[in-house]
XYZ file of C-alpha atoms in Angstrom:
721
model
C 183.555 22.059 -64.345
C 183.401 20.338 -61.304
C 184.935 16.906 -61.037
C 184.160 14.227 -58.767
C 186.980 13.451 -55.702
C 189.826 11.400 -57.325
C 189.438 8.749 -54.669
C 185.910 7.857 -56.046
C 187.232 7.280 -59.679
C 186.538 3.679 -60.908
C 188.284 4.259 -64.584
C 191.366 2.523 -64.925
C 190.236 -0.265 -62.510
C 189.598 -3.722 -63.304
C 186.045 -3.449 -62.875
C 184.325 -6.666 -63.739
C 181.826 -6.977 -66.571
C 178.411 -5.711 -65.484
C 176.645 -8.017 -68.105
C 178.270 -10.717 -66.861
C 176.014 -12.581 -64.388
C 173.239 -12.211 -67.202
C 175.546 -14.049 -69.995
C 176.722 -16.732 -67.718
C 173.590 -17.719 -66.225
C 171.659 -17.377 -70.000
C 169.434 -14.543 -69.351
C 171.082 -12.503 -71.728
C 168.891 -12.403 -75.011
C 170.337 -12.599 -78.523
C 168.897 -11.923 -81.511
C 167.315 -15.747 -81.974
C 166.138 -15.929 -78.177
C 163.207 -13.075 -79.134
C 159.951 -14.827 -78.658
C 156.978 -13.209 -80.568
C 153.131 -14.160 -80.543
C 152.170 -15.826 -83.410
C 156.008 -16.290 -84.897
C 156.739 -18.377 -87.967
C 159.899 -19.354 -89.466
C 161.904 -18.109 -92.736
C 164.841 -20.297 -94.520
C 166.735 -19.321 -97.488
C 166.465 -20.888 -100.831
C 170.136 -20.358 -102.001
C 171.905 -20.449 -105.224
C 173.935 -23.103 -106.572
C 175.752 -21.594 -109.370
C 178.061 -18.612 -108.933
C 176.949 -16.611 -112.013
C 173.556 -16.616 -114.253
C 170.021 -16.157 -114.055
C 167.332 -18.211 -112.401
C 165.204 -19.822 -115.344
C 161.881 -21.414 -113.071
C 161.433 -21.656 -109.410
C 159.138 -24.984 -108.820
C 157.883 -24.731 -105.431
C 155.313 -27.420 -105.421
C 156.754 -30.130 -103.548
C 157.844 -27.564 -100.659
C 154.360 -26.109 -100.461
C 152.795 -29.547 -100.075
C 155.246 -30.141 -97.173
C 153.376 -30.221 -93.900
C 153.979 -26.926 -91.756
C 155.373 -25.108 -95.110
C 153.080 -21.732 -95.418
C 154.297 -19.798 -98.239
C 157.477 -20.300 -100.961
C 158.289 -16.326 -101.737
C 159.701 -15.588 -105.084
C 158.565 -12.345 -105.888
C 160.302 -9.781 -103.955
C 158.544 -6.700 -105.328
C 158.725 -3.748 -103.175
C 162.075 -5.248 -101.451
C 165.225 -3.192 -102.554
C 168.479 -5.547 -102.584
C 171.897 -4.956 -103.534
C 171.351 -6.921 -106.699
C 168.554 -8.642 -108.713
C 167.670 -11.747 -107.081
C 166.531 -13.514 -110.274
C 170.143 -12.862 -111.420
C 172.738 -14.719 -109.713
C 175.721 -12.985 -108.919
C 177.522 -15.637 -106.672
C 177.163 -19.206 -105.134
C 174.881 -18.842 -102.218
C 172.872 -16.081 -102.959
C 169.195 -16.045 -101.747
C 166.691 -16.642 -104.764
C 163.611 -17.739 -102.649
C 162.273 -17.898 -99.248
C 160.288 -20.565 -96.978
C 157.927 -19.840 -94.567
C 156.900 -22.371 -92.163
C 155.098 -22.841 -88.799
C 158.427 -24.517 -87.227
C 162.035 -24.149 -88.232
C 162.626 -28.005 -89.462
C 159.550 -27.605 -91.539
C 161.180 -24.109 -92.989
C 164.534 -26.001 -93.594
C 163.045 -29.299 -95.206
C 160.726 -27.121 -97.341
C 163.864 -24.947 -98.779
C 165.602 -28.245 -99.837
C 162.689 -29.356 -101.710
C 162.704 -26.057 -103.737
C 163.435 -26.761 -107.303
C 165.487 -24.074 -109.249
C 166.637 -24.416 -112.519
C 169.689 -21.563 -113.955
C 170.392 -20.362 -116.912
C 174.319 -20.139 -116.290
C 177.060 -17.751 -117.386
C 180.731 -17.942 -117.367
C 181.957 -16.835 -113.977
C 185.246 -16.284 -112.305
C 186.171 -17.011 -108.757
C 189.940 -17.675 -108.618
C 191.930 -14.801 -107.904
C 194.443 -16.176 -109.318
C 193.137 -17.203 -112.480
C 195.256 -15.733 -115.978
C 191.494 -14.192 -117.035
C 191.386 -12.116 -113.733
C 191.607 -8.460 -114.161
C 193.366 -5.806 -111.529
C 191.275 -2.553 -111.487
C 191.685 0.218 -109.056
C 189.790 0.801 -106.301
C 187.488 4.022 -105.604
C 188.490 4.729 -101.889
C 192.379 3.414 -101.814
C 194.728 5.849 -103.644
C 197.767 4.879 -105.180
C 200.834 6.384 -103.315
C 204.266 7.966 -103.733
C 206.828 10.144 -102.368
C 210.196 9.885 -103.640
C 211.918 7.801 -106.401
C 210.670 4.242 -104.572
C 212.011 2.210 -107.415
C 215.200 4.013 -108.539
C 216.192 3.797 -104.702
C 215.314 -0.048 -104.429
C 217.973 -0.496 -107.408
C 220.689 1.136 -105.623
C 220.135 -0.196 -101.971
C 222.983 -1.871 -100.407
C 221.003 -4.988 -99.227
C 217.025 -5.333 -100.319
C 214.213 -7.743 -99.354
C 211.784 -8.163 -102.266
C 209.363 -11.255 -101.675
C 205.303 -11.798 -102.276
C 203.019 -12.510 -99.866
C 199.948 -14.653 -99.712
C 196.776 -15.104 -96.985
C 193.993 -17.094 -97.890
C 190.257 -15.848 -97.228
C 189.440 -15.648 -93.647
C 185.816 -16.057 -92.107
C 184.268 -14.722 -89.166
C 182.550 -17.582 -87.311
C 181.692 -15.975 -84.002
C 180.000 -18.279 -81.389
C 176.339 -16.802 -82.750
C 174.919 -17.577 -85.757
C 172.896 -14.323 -87.601
C 169.247 -14.019 -86.700
C 166.735 -11.511 -87.259
C 163.167 -11.595 -85.801
C 160.935 -9.364 -87.517
C 157.853 -7.912 -86.768
C 154.824 -5.626 -87.999
C 152.301 -3.214 -86.393
C 150.352 -1.697 -89.004
C 153.132 0.358 -91.084
C 155.793 -0.050 -88.220
C 158.671 -2.244 -87.858
C 160.563 -3.762 -85.181
C 163.667 -5.945 -85.556
C 165.106 -7.892 -83.146
C 168.591 -8.352 -85.064
C 172.301 -9.111 -84.932
C 173.716 -5.926 -85.668
C 177.047 -3.762 -85.175
C 175.395 -0.536 -86.232
C 172.174 -0.008 -84.911
C 171.575 3.381 -86.933
C 172.660 2.167 -90.000
C 170.662 -1.112 -89.880
C 167.854 1.393 -89.100
C 168.811 3.270 -92.505
C 169.368 0.042 -94.390
C 165.617 -1.185 -93.548
C 163.738 1.800 -94.155
C 165.842 2.086 -97.309
C 164.793 -1.542 -98.588
C 161.447 -1.621 -97.703
C 160.481 1.996 -98.360
C 159.281 3.083 -94.836
C 160.272 6.479 -93.238
C 163.379 5.468 -91.030
C 161.294 6.602 -88.187
C 158.936 3.312 -88.779
C 161.844 1.142 -88.107
C 162.861 0.031 -84.562
C 166.016 -1.884 -84.317
C 166.749 -3.791 -81.195
C 170.380 -5.626 -80.470
C 171.684 -5.688 -76.974
C 173.850 -8.709 -76.658
C 176.019 -9.544 -79.869
C 177.711 -13.186 -79.600
C 180.725 -12.076 -80.888
C 180.801 -10.791 -84.997
C 184.514 -9.068 -85.470
C 182.968 -7.112 -88.176
C 180.612 -9.300 -89.740
C 177.428 -7.431 -88.620
C 178.925 -4.275 -89.576
C 176.503 -4.429 -92.633
C 172.967 -5.306 -93.039
C 172.918 -8.421 -95.227
C 170.398 -9.264 -97.405
C 168.661 -12.315 -95.477
C 167.973 -9.287 -92.552
C 166.080 -7.440 -95.284
C 164.369 -11.056 -96.581
C 163.001 -11.183 -93.074
C 161.518 -8.279 -92.619
C 159.879 -8.504 -95.880
C 158.594 -12.055 -95.411
C 156.883 -10.847 -92.177
C 155.153 -8.042 -93.864
C 154.091 -10.366 -96.430
C 152.912 -13.257 -93.964
C 151.904 -10.531 -91.683
C 152.952 -12.363 -88.870
C 156.399 -12.147 -87.191
C 159.218 -14.403 -88.986
C 162.066 -15.608 -87.429
C 165.474 -16.060 -89.703
C 168.635 -17.760 -88.759
C 171.347 -18.524 -90.802
C 172.919 -22.173 -91.056
C 176.898 -22.130 -90.223
C 177.122 -23.093 -93.725
C 175.132 -20.398 -95.106
C 177.137 -18.134 -92.680
C 180.316 -18.561 -95.114
C 178.206 -17.247 -98.333
C 175.889 -15.153 -97.030
C 177.927 -12.912 -94.618
C 181.548 -11.265 -95.580
C 184.984 -12.453 -94.972
C 188.429 -11.191 -94.998
C 189.285 -11.417 -98.572
C 192.310 -13.301 -99.931
C 195.146 -11.331 -100.803
C 198.480 -10.974 -102.422
C 201.054 -8.546 -101.750
C 204.772 -7.616 -102.868
C 206.902 -5.798 -100.064
C 210.132 -5.088 -100.982
C 212.477 -2.503 -98.722
C 216.085 -1.347 -99.345
C 218.336 -0.125 -96.710
C 221.876 0.611 -96.033
C 224.431 -1.794 -94.124
C 223.889 0.406 -91.189
C 220.189 -0.613 -91.483
C 218.876 3.047 -92.650
C 215.654 2.075 -95.020
C 215.926 3.939 -98.464
C 212.691 2.599 -100.297
C 209.590 0.843 -99.433
C 207.627 -0.699 -102.448
C 204.222 -2.084 -101.278
C 202.172 -3.608 -104.008
C 198.782 -5.770 -103.534
C 195.364 -6.756 -104.773
C 192.586 -8.423 -103.337
C 189.060 -10.668 -104.217
C 186.494 -8.231 -104.141
C 182.624 -8.901 -105.271
C 181.693 -8.292 -108.826
C 178.513 -6.565 -107.636
C 179.499 -4.679 -104.413
C 183.018 -3.876 -104.318
C 185.112 -3.726 -101.082
C 188.512 -2.613 -100.365
C 190.145 -3.664 -97.609
C 192.726 -1.053 -97.155
C 196.054 -2.609 -96.513
C 198.273 0.162 -97.584
C 198.396 2.709 -94.685
C 201.012 0.729 -92.513
C 203.980 0.681 -94.862
C 203.516 4.344 -95.647
C 204.347 5.587 -92.067
C 205.225 3.386 -89.999
C 208.834 3.659 -90.700
C 211.000 6.045 -91.841
C 211.516 5.869 -95.398
C 212.620 8.910 -97.556
C 211.458 6.750 -100.667
C 208.012 4.797 -100.958
C 205.355 4.231 -103.343
C 202.365 1.812 -102.991
C 199.694 0.668 -105.450
C 196.491 -1.495 -104.313
C 194.072 -3.268 -106.739
C 190.704 -5.362 -106.509
C 190.191 -8.280 -108.485
C 186.352 -8.649 -109.427
C 184.926 -11.978 -108.885
C 181.729 -14.136 -108.827
C 181.685 -14.043 -105.116
C 180.054 -12.561 -102.180
C 181.094 -9.245 -100.949
C 183.990 -9.318 -98.715
C 183.671 -7.099 -95.546
C 185.633 -5.998 -92.735
C 187.419 -8.187 -90.237
C 189.175 -7.953 -87.106
C 192.042 -5.276 -87.810
C 190.633 -4.825 -91.222
C 193.657 -4.118 -93.719
C 195.929 -3.417 -91.333
C 196.618 -7.348 -90.339
C 197.084 -8.245 -93.754
C 199.686 -5.397 -94.529
C 201.274 -5.710 -91.526
C 201.831 -9.202 -92.187
C 203.800 -8.691 -95.168
C 205.698 -5.072 -93.947
C 206.736 -6.640 -90.868
C 208.050 -10.172 -92.365
C 209.951 -7.754 -94.629
C 211.573 -6.177 -91.826
C 212.292 -9.353 -90.221
C 214.241 -10.733 -93.529
C 215.509 -7.319 -94.091
C 217.077 -7.662 -89.985
C 218.451 -11.215 -91.341
C 220.163 -10.106 -94.501
C 221.525 -7.318 -92.665
C 222.624 -9.800 -89.641
C 221.158 -6.961 -87.227
C 218.555 -7.205 -84.508
C 215.020 -7.195 -85.426
C 214.438 -4.771 -82.549
C 217.539 -2.483 -83.725
C 216.123 -2.128 -87.136
C 213.139 -0.807 -85.710
C 214.520 1.561 -83.641
C 216.979 2.666 -86.193
C 214.292 3.608 -88.602
C 211.828 5.654 -85.884
C 210.243 8.332 -87.880
C 209.893 12.037 -86.336
C 206.525 12.558 -87.968
C 203.987 10.704 -90.245
C 205.540 11.300 -93.366
C 203.099 9.851 -95.601
C 200.558 12.594 -94.516
C 203.384 15.229 -93.258
C 201.855 15.368 -90.211
C 203.337 15.129 -86.356
C 202.000 12.538 -84.381
C 199.741 12.894 -81.408
C 201.044 10.569 -79.362
C 203.644 7.940 -79.963
C 205.354 5.456 -78.215
C 206.297 2.417 -80.488
C 210.114 2.341 -79.531
C 208.701 1.957 -75.757
C 206.748 -0.909 -76.777
C 209.364 -2.569 -78.167
C 211.919 -1.978 -75.460
C 209.898 -2.740 -72.652
C 208.064 -5.447 -74.613
C 211.820 -7.060 -75.162
C 212.858 -6.960 -71.519
C 209.466 -8.371 -70.297
C 209.624 -11.419 -72.606
C 213.331 -12.213 -72.736
C 214.104 -10.973 -76.083
C 218.155 -10.927 -75.180
C 218.021 -14.655 -74.526
C 217.161 -14.985 -78.249
C 219.568 -16.676 -80.884
C 219.321 -14.810 -83.688
C 220.776 -18.055 -85.754
C 218.049 -20.031 -87.251
C 217.744 -23.533 -86.467
C 219.893 -22.908 -83.842
C 217.786 -24.091 -80.760
C 216.437 -27.425 -79.934
C 213.805 -28.726 -77.233
C 213.817 -32.765 -78.711
C 212.598 -32.804 -81.897
C 211.420 -29.270 -82.085
C 213.164 -26.387 -83.337
C 212.324 -23.163 -81.510
C 212.546 -19.781 -82.457
C 211.180 -16.276 -81.332
C 209.802 -13.746 -83.778
C 208.881 -9.796 -83.017
C 206.179 -7.572 -85.163
C 205.341 -4.185 -84.567
C 201.645 -3.110 -84.863
C 199.618 0.144 -85.282
C 196.043 0.907 -86.111
C 194.561 4.315 -86.946
C 192.454 6.271 -84.016
C 189.157 6.343 -85.024
C 186.538 9.141 -83.683
C 182.644 9.666 -84.912
C 179.788 11.681 -83.666
C 177.808 10.437 -81.043
C 174.921 10.892 -78.899
C 173.909 9.992 -75.221
C 171.450 10.618 -72.583
C 172.003 10.512 -69.111
C 169.383 10.938 -66.092
C 169.293 10.220 -62.709
C 166.103 9.417 -60.750
C 164.275 9.944 -57.245
C 165.678 6.550 -56.161
C 169.485 7.881 -56.845
C 169.680 5.513 -59.479
C 171.268 6.963 -63.187
C 170.481 5.948 -66.360
C 172.505 6.490 -69.190
C 171.544 5.280 -73.296
C 173.096 5.498 -76.428
C 172.200 3.451 -79.196
C 175.616 1.848 -79.362
C 176.771 -2.150 -79.783
C 178.710 -4.745 -77.891
C 179.826 -7.473 -79.434
C 182.302 -8.679 -76.359
C 184.732 -5.912 -75.493
C 182.460 -5.118 -72.664
C 180.828 -1.583 -73.487
C 178.360 -2.178 -70.700
C 180.815 -2.106 -68.238
C 183.382 0.477 -69.734
C 180.569 2.972 -69.934
C 179.392 2.547 -66.799
C 182.444 3.369 -65.221
C 182.754 6.394 -67.170
C 179.432 7.518 -66.542
C 180.048 6.889 -62.407
C 183.013 8.792 -62.647
C 182.047 11.829 -64.257
C 178.369 11.529 -61.941
C 180.492 11.110 -58.804
C 178.221 7.833 -58.132
C 179.264 4.140 -56.913
C 179.081 2.034 -59.880
C 175.735 0.038 -58.599
C 174.149 2.992 -59.017
C 174.770 3.354 -62.421
C 172.687 1.713 -65.145
C 174.012 1.775 -68.879
C 171.837 0.688 -72.117
C 172.521 0.347 -75.756
C 171.482 -1.746 -78.856
C 167.796 0.143 -79.454
C 167.477 2.700 -81.945
C 165.334 4.873 -79.901
C 168.386 5.878 -77.938
C 170.524 8.697 -79.131
C 172.205 7.650 -82.289
C 175.587 6.156 -81.973
C 178.349 5.736 -85.011
C 179.085 1.741 -85.645
C 180.808 -0.453 -82.961
C 183.675 -1.217 -85.330
C 186.950 0.395 -86.276
C 187.702 0.555 -82.262
C 186.062 3.952 -82.355
C 183.337 2.754 -79.684
C 185.480 3.769 -76.324
C 186.807 7.121 -78.194
C 183.234 8.276 -79.720
C 180.358 6.740 -77.429
C 182.747 7.365 -74.119
C 183.043 10.788 -75.031
C 179.840 11.235 -75.672
C 178.718 9.427 -72.516
C 181.232 11.645 -70.598
C 179.641 14.779 -72.125
C 176.539 13.997 -71.300
C 177.316 12.962 -67.609
C 179.541 16.015 -67.407
C 176.614 18.465 -68.141
C 173.963 16.620 -65.818
C 176.216 16.627 -62.732
C 176.763 20.540 -63.698
C 173.350 21.293 -63.788
C 172.373 19.412 -60.662
C 175.075 21.814 -59.197
C 173.723 24.805 -60.748
C 170.552 24.222 -59.379
C 171.462 23.847 -56.059
C 173.666 26.931 -55.861
C 170.805 28.850 -56.611
C 167.750 26.966 -54.718
C 167.221 28.567 -51.503
C 166.213 25.131 -50.036
C 169.588 23.530 -50.693
C 172.383 23.831 -48.391
C 174.743 24.512 -51.169
C 172.803 27.706 -51.832
C 175.264 30.845 -52.673
C 178.195 28.797 -53.363
C 179.669 28.942 -56.562
C 179.516 25.822 -59.117
C 183.680 25.472 -58.745
C 183.261 25.446 -55.349
C 181.451 22.320 -55.200
C 182.291 18.069 -55.846
C 180.469 15.361 -55.914
C 181.029 12.035 -54.635
C 178.872 8.792 -53.990
C 176.022 10.950 -55.339
C 176.222 13.613 -52.820
C 176.954 17.735 -53.648
C 179.260 18.990 -51.165
C 181.308 22.110 -50.631
C 184.700 20.764 -51.101
C 186.355 22.765 -48.594
C 183.617 22.052 -46.007
C 182.456 18.259 -46.686
C 179.732 18.337 -44.214
C 177.715 20.928 -46.483
C 176.092 19.457 -48.965
C 172.979 17.311 -50.118
C 172.382 14.120 -52.469
C 170.828 14.270 -56.161
C 168.255 12.437 -54.298
C 167.666 15.283 -52.125
C 167.081 18.021 -54.664
C 165.087 16.088 -56.673
C 162.509 15.317 -53.567
C 162.674 18.968 -52.614
C 162.011 20.007 -56.311
C 159.557 17.686 -56.626
C 161.005 16.283 -59.724
C 160.521 12.663 -60.664
C 163.934 12.616 -62.785
C 166.897 15.168 -64.504
C 168.131 14.332 -67.808
C 170.574 15.930 -70.191
C 171.309 14.540 -73.854
C 174.550 15.907 -75.406
C 176.176 14.857 -78.655
C 179.725 14.570 -78.927
C 181.525 15.749 -82.238
C 185.012 14.958 -82.926
C 187.015 18.394 -83.904
C 189.828 18.100 -86.535
C 192.651 16.658 -84.587
C 192.827 14.014 -87.579
C 193.742 16.543 -89.821
C 196.438 17.969 -87.688
C 197.626 14.864 -86.246
C 198.565 11.384 -87.128
C 196.795 9.650 -84.430
C 197.497 5.834 -83.968
C 197.676 3.116 -81.335
C 201.246 1.045 -81.513
C 202.094 -2.310 -80.147
C 205.177 -5.068 -80.104
C 204.070 -8.673 -80.453
C 206.649 -11.299 -79.488
C 206.227 -14.819 -79.854
C 207.830 -18.155 -79.634
C 207.055 -21.324 -81.338
C 208.270 -24.791 -81.770
C 208.373 -26.562 -84.843
C 208.701 -30.022 -85.029
C 211.504 -31.017 -87.497
C 210.119 -34.406 -88.625
C 206.414 -33.655 -88.949
C 206.542 -29.381 -89.571
C 203.613 -28.801 -87.321
C 203.933 -25.357 -85.562
C 203.060 -24.881 -82.061
C 202.900 -21.984 -80.128
C 204.584 -21.771 -76.774
C 204.062 -18.036 -75.468
C 202.557 -14.831 -77.233
C 203.443 -11.607 -75.405
C 202.928 -8.154 -76.609
C 202.822 -4.175 -74.877
C 200.552 -1.721 -76.532
C 200.714 1.803 -76.350
C 196.674 2.197 -76.398
C 196.280 5.541 -74.784
C 193.986 5.643 -71.238
C 192.804 2.033 -70.542
C 189.813 2.452 -69.029
C 189.203 -0.819 -67.891
C 192.756 -3.399 -67.682
C 190.569 -6.379 -67.279
C 188.563 -5.839 -70.230
C 191.772 -4.602 -72.385
C 193.803 -7.551 -71.062
C 190.530 -9.794 -72.703
C 190.585 -7.896 -75.591
C 194.372 -8.544 -76.192
C 194.173 -12.150 -75.477
C 191.264 -12.721 -77.916
C 193.342 -10.712 -80.635
C 195.989 -13.082 -80.029
C 194.023 -16.142 -80.210
C 192.628 -14.741 -83.707
C 195.923 -13.943 -84.645
C 197.298 -17.376 -83.950
C 194.242 -18.705 -86.248
C 194.902 -16.821 -88.947
C 198.505 -17.496 -88.344
C 198.552 -21.204 -88.469
C 194.951 -22.297 -89.414
C 192.381 -20.368 -90.975
C 191.718 -20.638 -94.835
C 188.533 -20.884 -96.620
C 188.850 -22.919 -99.873
C 186.685 -22.459 -102.844
C 185.631 -25.099 -105.758
C 186.533 -22.808 -108.807
C 183.802 -24.126 -110.951
C 180.603 -22.793 -109.052
C 182.308 -20.697 -106.513
C 180.863 -23.276 -103.696
C 183.021 -23.104 -100.565
C 183.894 -26.724 -99.936
C 184.699 -26.416 -96.144
C 182.016 -24.038 -94.784
C 181.416 -25.866 -91.781
C 183.552 -25.834 -88.328
C 184.844 -29.220 -89.006
C 186.727 -28.148 -92.271
C 187.282 -24.756 -91.488
C 189.878 -24.487 -88.856
C 190.090 -22.268 -85.529
C 192.067 -23.087 -82.169
C 190.861 -24.525 -79.754
C 192.071 -24.815 -76.099
C 195.007 -27.123 -76.956
C 196.050 -24.900 -79.723
C 196.230 -21.965 -77.216
C 199.260 -21.389 -74.783
C 200.651 -19.013 -72.462
C 199.377 -15.421 -73.485
C 199.920 -11.697 -72.009
C 199.786 -8.331 -72.569
C 200.645 -5.145 -70.920
C 199.792 -1.417 -71.526
C 201.947 1.848 -71.102
C 200.430 4.335 -68.682
C 199.349 6.742 -71.248
C 196.613 8.994 -72.775
C 196.028 10.534 -75.939
C 194.055 13.776 -75.155
C 194.712 15.358 -78.619
C 192.098 12.424 -79.865
C 189.181 12.679 -77.513
C 188.530 14.109 -73.690
C 188.794 10.542 -72.356
C 192.630 10.051 -73.808
C 191.565 6.629 -75.365
C 193.270 5.518 -78.334
C 191.249 1.893 -79.389
C 192.119 -1.249 -78.912
C 190.070 -4.158 -80.525
C 191.613 -3.994 -84.014
C 195.360 -3.332 -82.931
C 195.527 -6.532 -80.889
C 195.341 -8.614 -83.899
C 197.663 -6.678 -86.248
C 201.165 -7.935 -85.710
C 200.305 -11.257 -84.219
C 200.399 -13.524 -87.443
C 203.776 -11.314 -88.444
C 205.207 -12.009 -85.080
C 204.713 -16.229 -85.317
C 205.621 -16.284 -89.069
C 208.994 -14.663 -87.746
C 209.413 -17.098 -84.892
C 208.802 -19.833 -87.500
C 211.777 -18.617 -89.447
C 213.851 -18.211 -86.331
C 212.865 -21.670 -85.739
C 213.635 -23.591 -89.188
C 215.395 -21.190 -91.177
C 212.437 -20.880 -93.672
C 210.615 -18.122 -94.793
C 207.271 -18.975 -94.853
C 205.159 -15.691 -96.656
C 201.785 -17.737 -97.242
C 199.269 -17.860 -94.469
C 198.460 -19.878 -93.148
C 201.308 -21.923 -91.894
C 200.440 -25.714 -92.518
C 202.761 -28.494 -92.540
C 203.400 -28.870 -96.097
C 204.945 -25.498 -96.591
C 207.570 -26.696 -93.866
C 208.274 -29.840 -94.933
């Protein structure tokens, strides 16, 4: 295939977001912003018990309220993941109020009287009667004799770690606008997976998939919470069919906590045994997490301890604790962030017991291959991340003795943690076309919840087509576009990017092949491999003056457009190689000796994430991940009243997330790299990786500052007093 001239490349450059102006001027249309003629509003009536049955629903007061049109209590014909008359968790929708305006709908919902027949319930993961059951997807693992080697190890760390439940809390509240045109449904929705949402609506409502159109061009943050199609979305579509008018349903912030998933509460044991020289002989990792009794979710936190460090003996076990709660779900760095907190804090504790530098301990246990899968690494530069990150951060100035550095009333400490996240790739399709006006349009049914998908895909397409970035339009967020995988798991750049690259490459070559056989083209008689493209102009590489533009060819042929649709399918490289992105995170903290408050002074990270398509977007991703990691380490925790499963801090006043005053100097760097084994772009994925090691680095910094090993997140002042 031919390629554009290198001087034309925009991939690798810090291009400003192409959709930025729409967002800052308020023109970007999010789910709740979509109007519809004759639209009405719906509000949920939700359960106030954790388990039981709906005995009676009295809608009379709500129906009498001005503006209320109907109270829906019979959901026959709608398939939900639970029986709506059997309560499985606090906050479960049990009825729906539809009104002419939002205020009437919300107030009407508060007037619906529901009586329940309560049943014994359990919402506490630590309750004596809670049971731990094996998951169906996460298998136990063992190599060697981990317990025997641990017993004979010269130096051992063996600690328990816990993390409270975290809720996503993005800026945009979930909202759905649903409209039926005959037997065809259109939904404007907040989703991360267009295709999965389309299928979920079709299955729940009993209509063909092709009869459902899902539109979601902008997502105002999600962190994983919009990766599943939740009951409120299906109820909105059901209500629109019953009322025969477009319906808008928007969750309240309080409903968000019980209506959408979360990072589950976790409990872990991490034990590592080593020789005096730091060589690890054994790792034992045991964990359990809370899950919904009716819809189990497994947060795979076991992978990292199995392969990040060399250990001839390793054992890991994972269990679920079924409770009467709403289902957990993916949250940024799912599983990996939780597991890395235990692993990286344990490595720091082991280094302290060995009187060894924590980075040196990690370097001494660098594996030559992934022993958990017995596979070679596609690429792995964790040691470079540690060394280069340490040099930039100033690690050599760290005093290894806890409580040895002071700044007034504050104790100052520095911590480090490694990070790893697997490289995901999924089949994806894209279409590329060039119109008679010279503008290229590229489409794929993916999403963009903030990383800059519009921009990065525009860059990839522009380079492949040999066009200026201003002449490329990338569109997403519509099920009418070619099918794409879920916008999750750091798979989008590798998957959608490879599809865009493939479709654009094929379109460019189609133009060239057409030109070289066209008697009217200046390129006629030239071999395709002798042709280059730059600025939308095809020309003989050795004779730049001999050529024509895409527009010239289209005009001469009388074509309005030329397009190519292609599906990119990953090969079996993940069965032949261990593919992950890596990083090293450094944090400096200050702890008030009298008050026990922790302040972050600075966080820095160095990443091996393959080829970076847009350094500006990548840096933004890293900063966002650091903010989330700081929040997880010091602030976030969802608290339940175990008597009924009610979330007592389901609001932005009592559920703490960072504000500007909590966030200090943050910075990140990326090693020059690429992983062509993973995908043709050489990317590895970044969005999940950048949160993975942050909580552990902060906790390790707190230990260096205070000498106290806090193993429970969030690190609140009472744990340090």
